[in-house]
Amino acid sequence: MSADDLLTRLRALVGQQGPVQSARHPVNLPAIADWCDAMGDGNPVYTDEEAAAKSRHGGIVAPPATLDIWDRPGLPAQPRFRPAAKPPAADPRSRTLRLLEEAGFIGVVAVNSELEIARYLRPGDVVQNTQILDDVSEEKQTALGVGHFVTTRQRYETSDGEHVGDLLFRILKFKPSSGQQSTGTSPAAAAQARPAPDPSPALRPRPGINKDNEALWEGYRNHELRLPRCNGCGRVFFPPSPRCSSCGAFDMGYVVVSGRGTLYSFSVVHHPQVPGFRYPLVVGLVELDGADDGAGRGVRFLADLVGVSPAQAEVGMPLEIEWLDSHPALVEGATDSRGPITVPQFRPATPTRREDTLTAGSVQEGQRLPLWTLPLAPTHIVAGALATRDFQDVHHDRDLAVQKGSKDIFLNINTSLGLMERYVTDWSGPDAAVTALRVRLGAPAYPYMPLTFSGAVKSVDADTGRVVVGVQASNELGPHVTGTVELELQP
Amino acid sequence: MKHSYAGRAAIVGIGATEFSKASGRSELQLALEACAAACADAGVDPRQVNGLSTFTMESNPESEIMRGLGIPELTHFSRIHFGGGAPCATVQYAAMAVASGVADYVLCYRAFNERSGRRFGVGVQDRPAGATAEEAQFAFTSPFGLLTPASWVAMFATRMMHEYGVTSEDFGRVAVADRRHAATNPAAHFYGQPIRLEDHQASRWIVEPLHLLDCCQETDGGQAMLVTTPERARDLAQPAVIVEAAAQGMADDQHMMRSFFRESIVGLPEMGTCARQIWETSGLAPADVKTAVLYDHFTPFVLAQLEEFGFCGPGEAKDFVADGGIELGGRLPVNTHGGQLGEAYLHGMNGIAEGVRQVRGTSVNQVEGAEHVLVTGGTGVPTSALMLGAAG
Ligand SMILES: [Zn+2]
């Protein structure tokens, strides 16, 4: 079949509708609460009857990012119990994909996901959707290979026919290994490109621990940020010394501080690169809260920053402590007599959830949202997948994910959108209405790679209260999702 | 208070090896070549030397220098700690020794294969348990990846940019000046290779905000100076260059290149300690100084030194270096040999030699009326400084 013939057959499917897919259960409070727990979303309009009654919604609503989760099928039967092959799915997207696979476009990657919210779902709503094949692109050369973009639109309604929202979803079907060859690398650049050193924290240079500083390192092992404090006069200072320079006492104790502070200065190390670190490495000088040096300024402490790219580092940014158990293998019977080392690090201070709600008039174009770094644990990924009713094994089963060629389990799209929605509504306040969540999908979000959300107001219409916030969530692999959250605020 | 030995000692000989990236010789040979050359320059038989002064970081012990030069006896040998902070202090100790009669001729020396051998730029690494105070001082920087001199200086530079509005281009102007001067100095590694500000800006990051061209090179080589009294100097081969003032300095809450915990980190108070002594002892003022050799392992601290010595006010150095202010023909030509960015990184000792040449009137980039030349030691470290001048 020629490329033209294929495109003709693909295009013939455009505009076709799939069968109606209906939810097995109505939108319900337990599922909403589980979703909120998984996202860490404390917005009371989802769970607190009283607060919700006073909101623009007049009662409890489901988070808008849940629009497309309710009518999903449940957990599929495990392969060994699965009955003989089901008839092939008849919806237009499945038919399009089959045609493309037969033509050799066997690779697939999700490219865009856009949720548009017509109205928030409420407990009791029974959701259904109909899929329309929106577009199949002509053959395009992409970085992954030649392929076609396939766009579907799902229209969501309640069982009584009320339109509640739409999902636009775009995937790329491509021929693997037909990507553009990189021709831009000069031999000199290739020779210079050395492999990055092993970033395992166990390989970090050890501190010289002795009697003068061991109490501090002992505290770090217990995730306690200690600073030297003179038992004679109470002076808090850093780095340690066996004698207090104020009162002369040799009686040294310590205080435990919260680990919150602000960035006083920083270096971004590019060279040389040594094992134990990821480069470029942002190292911060942090002025700690709650540790007045007696002269009215915060005691400074130095550590590397987590989840902060060189471009995001900024003098004055609020930070909070994170602990890196840098030698997890070196516990009892360790190869190193000094035992495990734990080092403090700092990440952007977790933004606090706004209790009141911004008005459009109080928001400026270009205004930045505070950074939010989520130290992504496997639990976040698994809980997020289950709470968004996404039972694909690559989101909860590490063995199967690895078998399928992934490095590990990874965050599903609905959780990325849910976290993004939480990030923006934590900033805007609880009574902002989300009207759309649009993302371009990028690098996967794997466990243990801190995921940092950043955002800035793209546009404000003070008359209508319409505010568009640009958001990106990135990890060490690059941008994970890049997109916008559209809000309606009081003008 | 005026130092009593000031004016009672002189540099009478300077000697250096070539500056290279691979000397092909031992560090001891480099030291002996430099020492012998300094004696030859002065017209002094090395066997007359009875004092030595060097760095604690120096790998060549005084005993080996003594053997190699055939020195029959030493009455003074002193070492100064803290790496690049030591150079001007070797001359200060020598000056105190000759002025007090402890020694007659003192050689100040420093030699290393810093490029082909162990490179300082690689930084500090693992530290043992049961650490000494010397080792333990890195306990709160090394485990966080702040391992190299560049990474330490960058921390100060970021804050300078934040508080004073200094830009990377301002740092770059120091590199441009150094390389312009090196370009006409045949002894410089970067002889004939000036750079433009665009080259500086385009050079790769080493540690933000420092580009590659903000960082000094690493060098193999040796440099020595011979110090004696002005009285003995009269009979020697070269005009005496008087030690008009010399100083060491440490200041409040001092750390080795990591004084991050002071009230302010945009200045160099230890250099301020030196500056106060230099001006008090020499009786001079910034307007009397027509050229200076300011320690330049990294560009940002050249700006801070201009401020600490009062050539401009705090935060004004960025304006001082604008429009060729520290280039030949500018307000204060700095590092006319090319500095450590352009000539060689000899822990500041080659800068003292340039100060001597300026006073003698023999620099390849001679500044007219250079009667008094300021020379400084390492920045960010406990440090030292010198005021050199012509014999009256
Ligand atoms: Zn005390």
Short mmCIF file of N, CA and C and ligand atoms in Angstrom, two decimals, chain A residues 229-235 237 243-252, ligand 1:
data_model
loop_
_atom_site.label_atom_id
_atom_site.label_comp_id
_atom_site.label_asym_id
_atom_site.label_seq_id
_atom_site.Cartn_x
_atom_site.Cartn_y
_atom_site.Cartn_z
N ARG A 229 25.76 24.79 69.58
CA ARG A 229 25.25 25.81 70.50
C ARG A 229 26.08 25.75 71.77
N CYS A 230 26.53 26.93 72.21
CA CYS A 230 27.34 26.98 73.41
C CYS A 230 26.44 26.81 74.63
N ASN A 231 26.77 25.83 75.45
CA ASN A 231 25.98 25.61 76.67
C ASN A 231 26.24 26.70 77.71
N GLY A 232 27.34 27.45 77.51
CA GLY A 232 27.65 28.52 78.46
C GLY A 232 26.78 29.75 78.24
N CYS A 233 26.75 30.25 77.02
CA CYS A 233 26.03 31.50 76.78
C CYS A 233 24.88 31.36 75.79
N GLY A 234 24.73 30.17 75.20
CA GLY A 234 23.60 29.96 74.32
C GLY A 234 23.83 30.38 72.88
N ARG A 235 25.05 30.82 72.56
CA ARG A 235 25.31 31.28 71.19
C ARG A 235 25.22 30.10 70.21
N PHE A 237 26.13 28.93 66.36
CA PHE A 237 27.06 29.34 65.30
C PHE A 237 27.37 28.16 64.40
N ARG A 243 35.58 25.60 71.27
CA ARG A 243 35.50 26.68 72.26
C ARG A 243 34.58 27.77 71.75
N CYS A 244 33.77 28.28 72.67
CA CYS A 244 32.88 29.39 72.31
C CYS A 244 33.69 30.68 72.28
N SER A 245 33.66 31.35 71.14
CA SER A 245 34.46 32.57 71.03
C SER A 245 33.82 33.74 71.77
N SER A 246 32.55 33.59 72.17
CA SER A 246 31.90 34.67 72.92
C SER A 246 32.21 34.60 74.40
N CYS A 247 31.97 33.42 75.03
CA CYS A 247 32.11 33.35 76.49
C CYS A 247 33.29 32.50 76.92
N GLY A 248 33.92 31.82 75.97
CA GLY A 248 35.10 31.05 76.32
C GLY A 248 34.83 29.64 76.83
N ALA A 249 33.56 29.26 76.87
CA ALA A 249 33.24 27.92 77.38
C ALA A 249 33.70 26.84 76.41
N PHE A 250 34.12 25.71 76.97
CA PHE A 250 34.42 24.53 76.17
C PHE A 250 33.26 23.55 76.21
N ASP A 251 32.12 24.02 76.65
CA ASP A 251 30.95 23.16 76.85
C ASP A 251 30.01 23.32 75.67
N MET A 252 30.17 22.43 74.67
CA MET A 252 29.40 22.58 73.44
C MET A 252 28.20 21.64 73.40
ZN ZN C 1 29.42 30.80 74.92
#
